[in-house]
PDB file of C-alpha atoms in Angstrom:
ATOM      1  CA  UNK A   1     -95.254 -70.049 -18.182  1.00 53.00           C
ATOM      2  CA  UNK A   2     -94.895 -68.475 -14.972  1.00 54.00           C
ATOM      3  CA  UNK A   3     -96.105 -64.886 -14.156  1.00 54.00           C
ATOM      4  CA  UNK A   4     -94.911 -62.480 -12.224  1.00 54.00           C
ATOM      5  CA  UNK A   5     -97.144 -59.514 -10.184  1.00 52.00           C
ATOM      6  CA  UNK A   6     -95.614 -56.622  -9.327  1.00 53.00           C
ATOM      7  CA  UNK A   7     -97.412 -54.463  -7.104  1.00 53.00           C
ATOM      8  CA  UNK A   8     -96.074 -50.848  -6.343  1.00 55.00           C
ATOM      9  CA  UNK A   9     -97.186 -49.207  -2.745  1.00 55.00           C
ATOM     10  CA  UNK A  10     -96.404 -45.785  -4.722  1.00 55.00           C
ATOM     11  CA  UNK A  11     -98.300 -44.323  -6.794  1.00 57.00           C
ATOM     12  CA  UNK A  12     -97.398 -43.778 -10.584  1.00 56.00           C
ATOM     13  CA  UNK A  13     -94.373 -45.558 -10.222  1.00 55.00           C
ATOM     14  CA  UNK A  14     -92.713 -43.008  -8.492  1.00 56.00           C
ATOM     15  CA  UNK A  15     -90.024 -44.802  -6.035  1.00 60.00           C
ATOM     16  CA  UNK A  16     -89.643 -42.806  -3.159  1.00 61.00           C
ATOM     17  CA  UNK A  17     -91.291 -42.909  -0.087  1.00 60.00           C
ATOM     18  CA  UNK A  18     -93.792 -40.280   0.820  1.00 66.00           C
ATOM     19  CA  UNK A  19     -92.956 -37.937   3.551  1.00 67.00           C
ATOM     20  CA  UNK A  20     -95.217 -39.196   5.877  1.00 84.00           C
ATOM     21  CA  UNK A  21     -94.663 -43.043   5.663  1.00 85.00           C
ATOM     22  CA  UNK A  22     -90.852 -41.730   5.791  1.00 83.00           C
ATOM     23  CA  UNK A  23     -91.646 -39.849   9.470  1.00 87.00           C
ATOM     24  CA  UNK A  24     -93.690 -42.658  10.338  1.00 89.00           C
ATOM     25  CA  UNK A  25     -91.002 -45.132  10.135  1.00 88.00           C
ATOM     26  CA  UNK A  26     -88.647 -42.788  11.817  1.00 89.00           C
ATOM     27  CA  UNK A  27     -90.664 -42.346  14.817  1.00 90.00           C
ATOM     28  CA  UNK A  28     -90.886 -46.055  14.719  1.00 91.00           C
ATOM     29  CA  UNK A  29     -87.084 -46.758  15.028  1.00 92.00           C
ATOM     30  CA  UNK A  30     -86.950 -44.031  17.819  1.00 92.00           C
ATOM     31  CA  UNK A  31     -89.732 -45.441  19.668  1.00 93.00           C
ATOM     32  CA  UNK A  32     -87.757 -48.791  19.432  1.00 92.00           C
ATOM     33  CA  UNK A  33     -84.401 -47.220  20.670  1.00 93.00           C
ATOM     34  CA  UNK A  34     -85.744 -45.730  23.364  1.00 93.00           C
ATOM     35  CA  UNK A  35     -87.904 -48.638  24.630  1.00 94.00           C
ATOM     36  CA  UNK A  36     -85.072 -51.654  24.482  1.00 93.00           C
ATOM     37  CA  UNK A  37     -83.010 -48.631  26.404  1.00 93.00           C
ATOM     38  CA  UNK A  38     -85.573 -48.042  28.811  1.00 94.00           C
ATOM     39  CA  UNK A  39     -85.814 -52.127  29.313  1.00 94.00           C
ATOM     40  CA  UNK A  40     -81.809 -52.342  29.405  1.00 92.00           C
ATOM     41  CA  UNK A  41     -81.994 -49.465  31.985  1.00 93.00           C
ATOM     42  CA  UNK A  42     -84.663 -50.787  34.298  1.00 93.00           C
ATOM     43  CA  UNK A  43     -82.894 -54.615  33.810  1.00 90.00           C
ATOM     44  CA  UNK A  44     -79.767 -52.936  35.740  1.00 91.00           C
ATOM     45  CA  UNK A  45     -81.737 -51.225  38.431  1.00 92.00           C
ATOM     46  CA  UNK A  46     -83.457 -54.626  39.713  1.00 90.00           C
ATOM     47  CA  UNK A  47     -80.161 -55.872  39.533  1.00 90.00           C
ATOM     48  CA  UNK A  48     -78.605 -53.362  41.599  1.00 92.00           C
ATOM     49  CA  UNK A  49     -81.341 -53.431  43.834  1.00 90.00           C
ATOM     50  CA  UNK A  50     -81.188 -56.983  44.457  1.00 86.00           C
ATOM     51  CA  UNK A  51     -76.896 -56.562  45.231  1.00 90.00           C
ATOM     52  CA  UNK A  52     -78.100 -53.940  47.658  1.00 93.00           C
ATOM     53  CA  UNK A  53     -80.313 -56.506  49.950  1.00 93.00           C
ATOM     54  CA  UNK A  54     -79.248 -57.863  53.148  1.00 94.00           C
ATOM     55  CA  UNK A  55     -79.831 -61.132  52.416  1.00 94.00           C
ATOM     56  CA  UNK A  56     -77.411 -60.978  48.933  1.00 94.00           C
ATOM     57  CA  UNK A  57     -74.735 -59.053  50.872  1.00 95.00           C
ATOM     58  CA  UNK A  58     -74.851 -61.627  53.960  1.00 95.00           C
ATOM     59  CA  UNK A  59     -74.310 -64.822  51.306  1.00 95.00           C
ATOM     60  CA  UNK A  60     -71.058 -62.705  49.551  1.00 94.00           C
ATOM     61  CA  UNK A  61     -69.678 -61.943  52.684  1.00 95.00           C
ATOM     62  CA  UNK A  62     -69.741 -65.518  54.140  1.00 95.00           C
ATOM     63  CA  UNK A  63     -68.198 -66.670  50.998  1.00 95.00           C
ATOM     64  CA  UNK A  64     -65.427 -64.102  51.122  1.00 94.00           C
ATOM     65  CA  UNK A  65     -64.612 -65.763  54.543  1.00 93.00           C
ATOM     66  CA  UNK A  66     -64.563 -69.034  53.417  1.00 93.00           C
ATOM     67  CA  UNK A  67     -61.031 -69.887  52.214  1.00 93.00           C
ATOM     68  CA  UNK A  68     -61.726 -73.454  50.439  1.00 93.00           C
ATOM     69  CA  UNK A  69     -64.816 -72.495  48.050  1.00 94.00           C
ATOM     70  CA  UNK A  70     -62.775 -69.289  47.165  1.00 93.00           C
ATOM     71  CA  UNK A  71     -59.711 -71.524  46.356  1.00 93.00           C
ATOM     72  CA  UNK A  72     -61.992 -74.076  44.210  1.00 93.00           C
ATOM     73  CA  UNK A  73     -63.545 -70.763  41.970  1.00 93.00           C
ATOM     74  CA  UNK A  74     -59.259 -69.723  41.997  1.00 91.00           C
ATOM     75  CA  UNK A  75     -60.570 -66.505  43.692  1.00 81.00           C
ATOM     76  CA  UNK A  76     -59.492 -64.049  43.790  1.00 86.00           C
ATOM     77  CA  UNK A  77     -60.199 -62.252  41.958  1.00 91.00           C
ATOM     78  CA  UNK A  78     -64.115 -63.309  42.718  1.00 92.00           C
ATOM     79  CA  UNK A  79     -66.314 -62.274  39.965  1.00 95.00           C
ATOM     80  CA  UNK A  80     -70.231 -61.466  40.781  1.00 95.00           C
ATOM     81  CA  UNK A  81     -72.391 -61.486  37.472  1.00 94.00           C
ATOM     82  CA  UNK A  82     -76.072 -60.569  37.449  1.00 93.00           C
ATOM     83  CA  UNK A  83     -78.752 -62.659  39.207  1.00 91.00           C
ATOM     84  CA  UNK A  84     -81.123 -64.635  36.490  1.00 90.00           C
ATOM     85  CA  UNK A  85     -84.450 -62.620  37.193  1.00 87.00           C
ATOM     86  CA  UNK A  86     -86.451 -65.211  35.433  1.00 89.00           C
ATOM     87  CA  UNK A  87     -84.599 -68.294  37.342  1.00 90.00           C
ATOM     88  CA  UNK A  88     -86.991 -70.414  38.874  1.00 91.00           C
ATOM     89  CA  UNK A  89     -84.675 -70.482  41.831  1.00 90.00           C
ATOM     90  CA  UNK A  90     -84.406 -66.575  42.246  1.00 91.00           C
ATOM     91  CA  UNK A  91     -87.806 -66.434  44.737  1.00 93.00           C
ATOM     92  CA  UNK A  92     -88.276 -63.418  47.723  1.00 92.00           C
ATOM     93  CA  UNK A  93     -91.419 -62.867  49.459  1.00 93.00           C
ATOM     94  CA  UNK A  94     -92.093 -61.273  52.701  1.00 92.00           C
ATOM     95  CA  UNK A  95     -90.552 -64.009  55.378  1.00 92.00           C
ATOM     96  CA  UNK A  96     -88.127 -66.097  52.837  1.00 95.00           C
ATOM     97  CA  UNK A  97     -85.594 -65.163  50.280  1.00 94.00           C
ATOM     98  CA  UNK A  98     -84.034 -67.853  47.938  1.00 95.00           C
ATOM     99  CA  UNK A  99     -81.697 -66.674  45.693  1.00 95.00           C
ATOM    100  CA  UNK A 100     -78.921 -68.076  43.136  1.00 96.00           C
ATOM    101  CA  UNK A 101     -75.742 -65.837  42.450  1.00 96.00           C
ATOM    102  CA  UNK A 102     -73.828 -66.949  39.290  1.00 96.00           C
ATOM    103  CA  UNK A 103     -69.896 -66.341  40.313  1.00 96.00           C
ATOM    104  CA  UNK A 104     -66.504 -67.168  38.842  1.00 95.00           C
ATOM    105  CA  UNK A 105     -63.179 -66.981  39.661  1.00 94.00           C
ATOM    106  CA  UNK A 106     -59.864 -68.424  37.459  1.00 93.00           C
ATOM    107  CA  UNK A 107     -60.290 -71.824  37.621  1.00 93.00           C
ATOM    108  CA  UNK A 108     -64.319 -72.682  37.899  1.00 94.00           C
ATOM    109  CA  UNK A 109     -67.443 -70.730  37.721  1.00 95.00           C
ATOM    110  CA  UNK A 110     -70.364 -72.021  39.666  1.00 95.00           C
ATOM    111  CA  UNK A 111     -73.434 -70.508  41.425  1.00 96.00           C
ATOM    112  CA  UNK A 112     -73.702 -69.258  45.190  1.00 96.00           C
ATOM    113  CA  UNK A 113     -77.058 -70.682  46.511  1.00 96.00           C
ATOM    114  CA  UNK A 114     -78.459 -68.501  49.215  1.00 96.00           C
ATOM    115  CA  UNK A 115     -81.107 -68.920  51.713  1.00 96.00           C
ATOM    116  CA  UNK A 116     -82.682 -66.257  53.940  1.00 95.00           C
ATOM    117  CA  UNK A 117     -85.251 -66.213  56.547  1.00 94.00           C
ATOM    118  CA  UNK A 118     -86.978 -62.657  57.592  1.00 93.00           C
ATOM    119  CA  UNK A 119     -86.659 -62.287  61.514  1.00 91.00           C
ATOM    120  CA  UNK A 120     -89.601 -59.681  62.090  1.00 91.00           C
ATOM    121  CA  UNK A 121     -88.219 -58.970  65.897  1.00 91.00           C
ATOM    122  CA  UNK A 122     -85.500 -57.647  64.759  1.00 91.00           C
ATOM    123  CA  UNK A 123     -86.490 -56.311  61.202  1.00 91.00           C
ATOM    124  CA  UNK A 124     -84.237 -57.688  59.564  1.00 93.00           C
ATOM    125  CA  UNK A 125     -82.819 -60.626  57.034  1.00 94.00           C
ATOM    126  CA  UNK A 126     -80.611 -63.713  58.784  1.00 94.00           C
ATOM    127  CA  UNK A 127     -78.837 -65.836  56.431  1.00 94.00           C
ATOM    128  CA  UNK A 128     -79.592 -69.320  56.933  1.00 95.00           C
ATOM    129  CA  UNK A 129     -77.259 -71.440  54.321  1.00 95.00           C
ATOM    130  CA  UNK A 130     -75.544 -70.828  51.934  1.00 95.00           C
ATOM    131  CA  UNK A 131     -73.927 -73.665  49.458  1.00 95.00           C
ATOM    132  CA  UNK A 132     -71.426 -73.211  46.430  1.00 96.00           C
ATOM    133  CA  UNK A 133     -72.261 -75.684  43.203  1.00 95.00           C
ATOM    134  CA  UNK A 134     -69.239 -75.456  40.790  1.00 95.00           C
ATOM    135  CA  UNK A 135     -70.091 -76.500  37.423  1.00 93.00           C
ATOM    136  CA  UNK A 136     -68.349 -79.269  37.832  1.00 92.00           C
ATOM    137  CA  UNK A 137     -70.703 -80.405  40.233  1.00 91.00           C
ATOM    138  CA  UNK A 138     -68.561 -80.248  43.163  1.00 93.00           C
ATOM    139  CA  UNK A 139     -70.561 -78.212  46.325  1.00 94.00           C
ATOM    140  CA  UNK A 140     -68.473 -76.567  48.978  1.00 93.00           C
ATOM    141  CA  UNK A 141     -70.723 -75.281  51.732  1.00 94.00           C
ATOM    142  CA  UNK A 142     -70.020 -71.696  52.791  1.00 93.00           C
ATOM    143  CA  UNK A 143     -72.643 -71.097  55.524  1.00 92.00           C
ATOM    144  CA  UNK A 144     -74.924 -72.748  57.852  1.00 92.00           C
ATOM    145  CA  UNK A 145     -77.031 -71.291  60.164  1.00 87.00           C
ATOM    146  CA  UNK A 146     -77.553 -73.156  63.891  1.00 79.00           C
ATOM    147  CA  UNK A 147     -80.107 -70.147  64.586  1.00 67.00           C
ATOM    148  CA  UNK A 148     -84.230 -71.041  63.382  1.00 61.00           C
ATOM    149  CA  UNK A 149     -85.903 -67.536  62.562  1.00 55.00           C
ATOM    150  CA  UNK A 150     -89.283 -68.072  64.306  1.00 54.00           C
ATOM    151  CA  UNK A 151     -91.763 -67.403  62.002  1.00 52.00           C
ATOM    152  CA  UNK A 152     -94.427 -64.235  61.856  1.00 49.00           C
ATOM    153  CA  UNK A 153     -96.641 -66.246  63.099  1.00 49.00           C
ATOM    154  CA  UNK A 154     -95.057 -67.122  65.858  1.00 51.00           C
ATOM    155  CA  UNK A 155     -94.285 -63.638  67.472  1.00 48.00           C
TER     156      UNK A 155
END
């Protein structure tokens, strides 16, 4: 034979929820809402913050000049998604910026690869490469810098 317990959470067998447990869970679901929105929201401000930087505006620009990597993505139009924030590749400290931009076009999708030195006489970022990887594994170089930032050491 096989049994089966039943155990009721209410008492006398009554079926609905008490008011409080009712609130409770309410306040729970709310809580929930507003936290995943407050993540969403604060998810789009790095990003945005990160499009605003010198060093991310540089690496666009240079690849908006460059007629053969825009012709292998079929750009335009040129497509900029969000930056992978927890990308191993995606590093910025005070002197060096390394970032990865995922971008697409018609044809091909790849990622913008972006290197930036910090020139502290000047206050201010200087692109020093930048390199397009399709996902076909094709790489067009967009930008290379003949100019070495000295470092902060060095000034």
């Amino acid at each position: 034979k096989t049994f089966f317990f039943s155990i009721s959470l209410f008492p006398s067998g009554n079926k609905t929820m008490p008011a409080s447990l009712r609130k409770l869970q309410q306040l729970a679901l709310y809580l929930g809402i507003i936290s995943g929105g407050g993540c969403a929201l604060m998810y789009y401000f790095i990003q945005k913050s990160f499009a605003r930087t010198q060093y991310y505006q540089q690496a666009l620009e240079q690849l908006h000049k460059d007629p053969e990597a825009l012709e292998a993505l079929g750009a335009p139009p040129l497509k900029v998604h969000f930056i992978g924030l927890t990308d191993r590749h995606n590093r910025v400290d005070v002197s060096r910026a390394q970032i990865k931009i995922p971008v697409s076009g018609t044809k091909m999708a790849g990622y913008l690869y972006v290197s930036s030195d910090k020139d502290f006489s000047l206050n201010r970022w200087q692109l020093q490469e930048a390199t397009l990887q399709l996902r076909n594994g094709h790489r067009v170089p967009v930008y290379r810098s003949s100019m070495k930032i000295p470092a902060q050491d060095d000034l």
